[in-house]
Short mmCIF file of C-alpha atoms in Angstrom, two decimals:
data_model
loop_
_atom_site.label_atom_id
_atom_site.label_comp_id
_atom_site.label_asym_id
_atom_site.label_seq_id
_atom_site.Cartn_x
_atom_site.Cartn_y
_atom_site.Cartn_z
CA MET A 17 -73.09 207.21 179.16
CA GLU A 18 -71.67 210.73 179.18
CA ASP A 19 -69.46 209.75 176.19
CA ARG A 20 -72.36 208.43 174.15
CA TYR A 21 -72.68 211.47 171.87
CA SER A 22 -69.10 212.70 172.14
CA ARG A 23 -68.25 212.18 168.47
CA GLN A 24 -71.44 213.92 167.44
CA THR A 25 -70.92 216.91 169.71
CA LEU A 26 -67.33 217.26 168.42
CA PHE A 27 -68.90 218.04 165.05
CA LYS A 28 -69.04 221.83 165.26
CA PRO A 29 -72.39 222.41 163.51
CA ILE A 30 -74.01 220.30 166.27
CA GLY A 31 -71.89 220.74 169.41
CA GLU A 32 -73.30 220.59 172.94
CA GLU A 33 -75.97 223.15 172.18
CA GLY A 34 -77.20 221.23 169.15
CA GLN A 35 -77.19 217.97 171.11
CA ASN A 36 -79.41 219.54 173.75
CA LYS A 37 -81.80 220.67 171.02
CA ILE A 38 -81.90 217.17 169.51
CA ARG A 39 -82.74 215.78 172.94
CA GLN A 40 -85.79 218.08 173.16
CA LYS A 41 -87.25 217.26 169.73
CA HIS A 42 -90.00 214.91 168.56
CA VAL A 43 -89.87 213.26 165.12
CA LEU A 44 -92.62 211.24 163.44
CA ILE A 45 -91.68 208.66 160.79
CA ILE A 46 -94.46 207.44 158.52
CA GLY A 47 -93.51 203.98 157.33
CA CYS A 48 -90.98 201.68 158.94
CA GLY A 49 -89.62 199.69 156.04
CA ALA A 50 -86.58 200.31 153.86
CA LEU A 51 -86.39 204.06 154.51
CA GLY A 52 -88.12 204.20 157.87
CA SER A 53 -86.11 201.67 159.85
CA PRO A 54 -82.62 203.13 159.14
CA ASN A 55 -83.88 206.69 159.58
CA ALA A 56 -85.32 205.64 162.92
CA GLU A 57 -82.06 203.99 163.92
CA ASN A 58 -80.03 207.05 162.94
CA LEU A 59 -82.23 209.36 165.02
CA VAL A 60 -82.26 207.08 168.04
CA ARG A 61 -78.49 206.73 167.94
CA ALA A 62 -78.26 210.53 167.62
CA GLY A 63 -80.25 210.95 170.86
CA ILE A 64 -83.61 212.27 169.65
CA GLY A 65 -85.92 213.02 172.57
CA LYS A 66 -88.99 211.24 171.21
CA LEU A 67 -89.61 209.16 168.12
CA THR A 68 -93.03 208.06 166.88
CA ILE A 69 -93.28 205.33 164.25
CA ILE A 70 -96.33 204.48 162.16
CA ASP A 71 -96.52 201.43 159.91
CA ARG A 72 -99.41 199.34 158.63
CA ASP A 73 -97.47 196.25 157.58
CA TYR A 74 -95.64 193.27 159.04
CA VAL A 75 -92.18 191.79 158.41
CA GLU A 76 -91.76 189.40 155.47
CA PHE A 77 -88.61 187.62 154.29
CA SER A 78 -88.41 189.82 151.19
CA ASN A 79 -87.89 192.81 153.51
CA LEU A 80 -84.72 191.50 155.12
CA GLN A 81 -82.44 192.36 152.17
CA ARG A 82 -82.76 196.10 152.87
CA GLN A 83 -84.79 196.77 156.06
CA GLN A 84 -82.02 196.73 158.61
CA LEU A 85 -83.87 196.62 161.93
CA PHE A 86 -85.54 193.27 161.25
CA THR A 87 -84.48 189.63 161.61
CA GLU A 88 -85.56 186.24 160.31
CA LYS A 89 -87.46 185.65 163.54
CA ASP A 90 -89.53 188.79 162.92
CA ALA A 91 -90.50 187.41 159.51
CA ILE A 92 -91.31 183.94 160.86
CA ASP A 93 -93.48 185.47 163.59
CA GLN A 94 -95.09 187.95 161.15
CA MET A 95 -94.36 190.76 163.58
CA PRO A 96 -95.67 194.24 162.75
CA LYS A 97 -92.77 196.38 161.58
CA ALA A 98 -93.53 199.17 164.03
CA ILE A 99 -93.44 196.79 167.01
CA SER A 100 -90.23 195.01 165.99
CA ALA A 101 -88.58 198.34 165.26
CA LYS A 102 -89.55 199.76 168.64
CA GLU A 103 -88.07 196.77 170.47
CA ARG A 104 -84.80 197.04 168.58
CA LEU A 105 -84.58 200.82 168.95
CA ILE A 106 -85.07 200.67 172.72
CA ASP A 107 -82.24 198.11 172.87
CA ILE A 108 -80.06 200.59 170.98
CA ASN A 109 -80.86 203.62 173.16
CA SER A 110 -83.10 203.18 176.19
CA SER A 111 -83.09 206.92 176.95
CA VAL A 112 -85.18 207.71 173.85
CA LYS A 113 -88.95 207.59 174.14
CA VAL A 114 -90.22 205.46 171.26
CA GLU A 115 -93.90 205.12 170.37
CA ALA A 116 -95.06 202.58 167.80
CA HIS A 117 -98.44 202.46 166.07
CA VAL A 118 -99.63 199.58 163.91
CA MET A 119 -102.07 201.44 161.70
CA ASP A 120 -102.80 202.93 158.33
CA ALA A 121 -101.80 206.55 157.84
CA THR A 122 -104.97 208.57 157.23
CA SER A 123 -105.83 212.18 157.96
CA GLN A 124 -107.95 211.03 160.90
CA SER A 125 -105.31 208.69 162.38
CA LEU A 126 -102.39 211.09 161.89
CA ILE A 127 -103.81 214.28 163.38
CA PRO A 128 -103.70 213.15 167.05
CA LEU A 129 -100.13 211.92 166.61
CA LEU A 130 -98.87 215.16 165.11
CA LYS A 131 -99.34 217.18 168.27
CA ASN A 132 -95.98 218.66 169.33
CA VAL A 133 -94.16 216.98 166.42
CA ASP A 134 -91.19 219.02 165.17
CA LEU A 135 -90.48 217.09 161.98
CA VAL A 136 -91.97 214.32 159.84
CA ILE A 137 -89.92 211.92 157.72
CA ASP A 138 -91.55 210.32 154.71
CA ALA A 139 -90.71 206.62 154.56
CA THR A 140 -93.80 205.44 152.73
CA ASP A 141 -93.98 203.42 149.54
CA ASN A 142 -96.80 205.12 147.63
CA PHE A 143 -97.78 208.58 146.48
CA ASP A 144 -101.37 208.46 147.75
CA ILE A 145 -100.07 208.61 151.32
CA ARG A 146 -97.44 211.18 150.38
CA PHE A 147 -100.04 213.51 148.89
CA LEU A 148 -102.14 213.11 152.03
CA MET A 149 -99.06 213.91 154.13
CA ASN A 150 -98.28 216.88 151.94
CA ASP A 151 -101.74 218.40 152.42
CA LEU A 152 -101.88 217.70 156.14
CA LEU A 153 -98.38 218.97 156.92
CA GLN A 154 -98.89 222.08 154.83
CA LYS A 155 -102.10 222.73 156.76
CA LEU A 156 -100.40 222.21 160.13
CA ALA A 157 -97.15 223.95 159.06
CA ILE A 158 -94.89 221.04 160.00
CA PRO A 159 -91.68 220.52 157.97
CA TRP A 160 -91.09 217.14 156.37
CA ILE A 161 -88.50 215.32 154.33
CA PHE A 162 -89.57 213.49 151.20
CA GLY A 163 -87.68 210.40 150.08
CA SER A 164 -88.21 207.62 147.57
CA CYS A 165 -86.13 204.88 145.98
CA VAL A 166 -86.48 202.03 143.52
CA SER A 167 -84.03 199.92 141.54
CA SER A 168 -80.70 201.79 141.89
CA THR A 169 -82.30 205.24 141.91
CA GLY A 170 -83.57 207.60 144.56
CA MET A 171 -84.56 211.16 145.36
CA SER A 172 -85.02 213.38 148.39
CA TYR A 173 -86.22 216.90 149.14
CA THR A 174 -86.86 218.92 152.28
CA ILE A 175 -90.22 220.68 152.39
CA LEU A 176 -90.76 223.73 154.59
CA PRO A 177 -94.40 224.91 154.62
CA LYS A 178 -94.86 228.49 153.39
CA GLU A 179 -91.24 228.61 152.21
CA THR A 180 -90.41 225.90 149.68
CA PRO A 181 -92.38 224.26 146.87
CA CYS A 182 -94.48 221.41 148.25
CA LEU A 183 -94.69 217.89 146.87
CA GLN A 184 -97.67 218.77 144.69
CA CYS A 185 -95.72 221.66 143.16
CA LEU A 186 -92.74 219.41 142.44
CA LEU A 187 -94.66 216.58 140.83
CA ASP A 188 -96.50 218.94 138.54
CA ARG A 189 -93.07 219.72 137.06
CA ILE A 190 -90.95 216.60 137.58
CA PRO A 191 -91.96 213.22 136.09
CA VAL A 192 -91.85 210.31 138.51
CA SER A 193 -91.52 206.71 137.33
CA GLY A 194 -94.38 204.34 138.12
CA ALA A 195 -91.88 201.54 138.82
CA THR A 196 -91.94 199.92 142.27
CA CYS A 197 -89.61 197.70 144.28
CA ASP A 198 -92.01 194.83 143.63
CA SER A 199 -91.86 195.29 139.86
CA VAL A 200 -88.21 196.18 139.18
CA GLY A 201 -86.48 195.45 142.50
CA ILE A 202 -84.11 197.58 144.55
CA ILE A 203 -80.55 197.43 145.82
CA SER A 204 -79.81 198.27 149.42
CA PRO A 205 -77.21 201.01 148.69
CA ALA A 206 -79.91 203.06 146.95
CA VAL A 207 -81.93 202.92 150.16
CA GLN A 208 -78.93 203.91 152.23
CA MET A 209 -78.18 206.88 149.98
CA VAL A 210 -81.70 208.29 150.37
CA VAL A 211 -81.55 207.68 154.12
CA ALA A 212 -78.21 209.50 154.34
CA HIS A 213 -79.80 212.57 152.75
CA GLN A 214 -82.96 212.37 154.87
CA SER A 215 -81.20 211.81 158.19
CA THR A 216 -78.69 214.59 157.53
CA GLU A 217 -81.43 217.06 156.65
CA ALA A 218 -83.29 215.95 159.77
CA LEU A 219 -80.30 216.72 161.98
CA LYS A 220 -79.99 220.18 160.41
CA LEU A 221 -83.62 220.91 161.23
CA LEU A 222 -83.38 219.45 164.73
CA VAL A 223 -80.40 221.65 165.64
CA GLU A 224 -82.19 224.58 163.95
CA ASP A 225 -79.48 225.17 161.35
CA GLU A 226 -81.84 226.02 158.49
CA ASP A 227 -79.14 227.94 156.61
CA ALA A 228 -77.41 224.60 156.01
CA LEU A 229 -80.48 222.91 154.50
CA ARG A 230 -80.18 221.64 150.96
CA THR A 231 -82.55 223.75 148.89
CA ARG A 232 -82.42 221.54 145.82
CA LEU A 233 -84.07 218.25 144.93
CA VAL A 234 -81.44 215.51 144.81
CA THR A 235 -81.76 212.56 142.43
CA PHE A 236 -79.32 209.76 141.67
CA ASP A 237 -78.79 206.44 139.93
CA LEU A 238 -76.00 204.60 141.72
CA TRP A 239 -75.67 201.80 139.17
CA ASN A 240 -75.30 204.17 136.23
CA ASN A 241 -73.21 206.71 138.15
CA HIS A 242 -75.61 209.63 137.87
CA TYR A 243 -76.04 212.24 140.59
CA GLN A 244 -77.98 215.46 140.12
CA THR A 245 -79.32 218.32 142.18
CA ILE A 246 -82.16 220.33 140.68
CA ASN A 247 -83.10 223.90 141.53
CA VAL A 248 -86.86 223.71 142.09
CA GLU A 249 -87.51 227.21 143.45
CA ARG A 250 -89.51 228.13 140.35
CA ALA A 251 -91.77 225.11 140.87
CA LYS A 252 -93.59 226.89 143.70
CA ASN A 253 -97.11 227.55 142.48
CA THR A 254 -99.34 230.21 144.02
CA GLU A 255 -102.36 228.28 142.74
CA CYS A 256 -101.24 224.96 144.22
CA PRO A 257 -104.15 223.19 146.00
CA ALA A 258 -101.82 222.28 148.88
CA CYS A 259 -99.59 225.33 149.45
CA GLY A 260 -101.05 228.08 147.27
CA VAL A 261 -102.81 231.24 148.40
CA ASP A 262 -106.17 229.47 148.59
CA PRO A 263 -105.45 225.80 149.42
CA SER A 264 -108.21 223.19 149.18
CA TYR A 265 -106.26 220.23 150.68
CA ARG A 266 -108.13 217.89 148.35
CA TYR A 267 -106.21 214.78 149.38
CA LEU A 268 -107.49 215.00 152.93
CA THR A 269 -111.01 214.50 151.65
CA TYR A 270 -109.83 211.80 149.23
CA ALA A 271 -108.05 209.89 151.97
CA ALA A 272 -111.07 209.99 154.24
CA GLN A 273 -113.15 208.28 151.58
CA THR A 274 -110.68 205.59 150.56
CA LYS A 275 -111.74 202.28 152.11
CA MET A 276 -110.19 199.80 149.70
CA GLU A 277 -107.01 200.08 147.67
CA ILE A 278 -104.65 197.99 145.59
CA LEU A 279 -101.23 198.27 147.20
CA CYS A 280 -98.67 199.49 144.72
CA GLY A 281 -96.92 196.59 142.96
CA ARG A 282 -97.73 194.02 145.63
CA ASN A 283 -100.62 191.93 144.21
CA THR A 284 -102.41 192.83 147.43
CA VAL A 285 -105.58 194.68 148.31
CA GLN A 286 -106.01 196.52 151.59
CA ILE A 287 -109.51 196.77 153.04
CA ARG A 288 -110.07 199.40 155.72
CA PRO A 289 -113.60 199.12 157.14
CA ASN A 290 -114.96 201.37 159.86
CA ARG A 291 -114.84 198.72 162.58
CA GLU A 292 -112.50 197.00 165.00
CA ILE A 293 -111.90 193.25 164.99
CA TYR A 294 -111.48 191.05 168.05
CA LEU A 295 -108.76 188.75 166.80
CA GLU A 296 -109.21 186.03 169.41
CA GLU A 297 -112.91 185.74 168.66
CA LEU A 298 -112.23 185.79 164.92
CA ALA A 299 -109.54 183.12 165.28
CA ASN A 300 -111.94 180.80 167.13
CA ARG A 301 -114.40 181.11 164.27
CA LEU A 302 -111.98 180.92 161.36
CA GLU A 303 -109.99 177.92 162.57
CA LYS A 304 -113.06 175.85 161.69
CA ILE A 305 -112.49 176.87 158.06
CA ALA A 306 -108.69 176.72 157.76
CA PRO A 307 -105.56 176.82 159.96
CA VAL A 308 -104.87 180.26 161.40
CA LYS A 309 -101.68 181.85 162.69
CA THR A 310 -101.84 184.57 165.31
CA ASN A 311 -99.72 186.84 167.44
CA ASP A 312 -100.67 189.75 169.69
CA PHE A 313 -101.14 192.06 166.72
CA LEU A 314 -102.56 190.13 163.76
CA LEU A 315 -104.15 186.96 162.44
CA SER A 316 -103.30 185.28 159.13
CA MET A 317 -104.74 182.41 157.13
CA GLU A 318 -104.95 180.93 153.63
CA TYR A 319 -108.36 180.99 151.93
CA GLN A 320 -109.47 180.75 148.30
CA SER A 321 -105.91 180.97 146.96
CA CYS A 322 -105.31 184.15 148.99
CA ARG A 323 -103.38 184.86 152.17
CA ILE A 324 -105.43 187.10 154.41
CA VAL A 325 -103.97 189.10 157.31
CA PHE A 326 -106.34 190.77 159.78
CA PHE A 327 -105.34 193.56 162.21
CA HIS A 328 -107.02 194.80 165.41
CA ASP A 329 -108.11 198.04 163.78
CA GLY A 330 -110.27 196.10 161.31
CA ARG A 331 -107.89 196.36 158.38
CA ALA A 332 -107.09 193.34 156.27
CA LEU A 333 -104.46 192.68 153.63
CA ILE A 334 -105.68 190.27 150.97
CA HIS A 335 -102.52 188.90 149.33
CA GLY A 336 -102.72 187.14 145.98
CA THR A 337 -105.13 189.38 144.10
CA ASN A 338 -105.33 192.80 142.49
CA SER A 339 -109.12 192.60 142.29
CA ILE A 340 -110.94 194.76 144.80
CA GLU A 341 -114.13 192.80 144.12
CA LYS A 342 -112.47 189.47 144.89
CA ALA A 343 -110.77 190.89 147.98
CA LYS A 344 -114.04 192.32 149.24
CA SER A 345 -115.81 188.99 148.67
CA VAL A 346 -113.14 187.06 150.56
CA TYR A 347 -113.12 189.57 153.41
CA TYR A 348 -116.86 189.57 154.00
CA GLN A 349 -117.13 185.80 153.66
CA LEU A 350 -114.71 185.50 156.57
CA VAL A 351 -115.72 188.44 158.72
CA GLY A 352 -119.41 188.72 157.89
#
């Protein structure tokens, strides 16, 4: 066991001192899919002291092409990504404390989990959550590492509250494509490239080597052989609602009010009511309507040409529609 990190400590910018710092740090990863699972694996193999994972979804076969912690059995069992990831990560390094939460990332749900967190890694798949993160982490002064990828392209940037432009500043200046993995696909190397940038920046922050941080936004297109770093220092806006001199944190209010949303590119609506669901009781009632499939974390069934997945926290994913009205009708017919 004493040799476990020997190759990492031989790397002079980390060394024994840096390894001890890594061992004392706590990282939160929001999302445990394409970006989240390899970032989590990298940090666990590097010997992070504590890792917290948040993800609202479960494993599907379409994930297996690029989400490296998951297996076919996870998809067959419809296991929540956070739970499957935790099991695999503990097998990789049992000395790391890993916490997994099957939940939606909201301002209310995130705040208790951010206590004593040193760094947050963005591994989400939509900008609504990223803007919420941006506001919340600016407010709490926690550094975070943005990352996104689609098709053969990707980008990453390290955000230090009070020092660098925030995500809101950047996106006021830099156009972002509305394409998603579900609409135009993605190749696994693009994921791995973003993860390489995110995990490396994370290690720099964890060993407290801020002078080595990349100060530019990196973008690339692997298929078309493009790689670019962009100086974004001038993007910092003193009137920014997230990091300006008089911030309003408008996305925290927005997130608190969002109860139903169409998931980006997935022909799925998420419903997030203010109630818990007792899955065993619900299963007993719904199996009179149609066959149900359950595990310890969720219940799924087919109904009115939709596949509905219920979670303990009351959330439901209504697959097969982009209509909030239809999703709401299906949900309340089943739950009451």
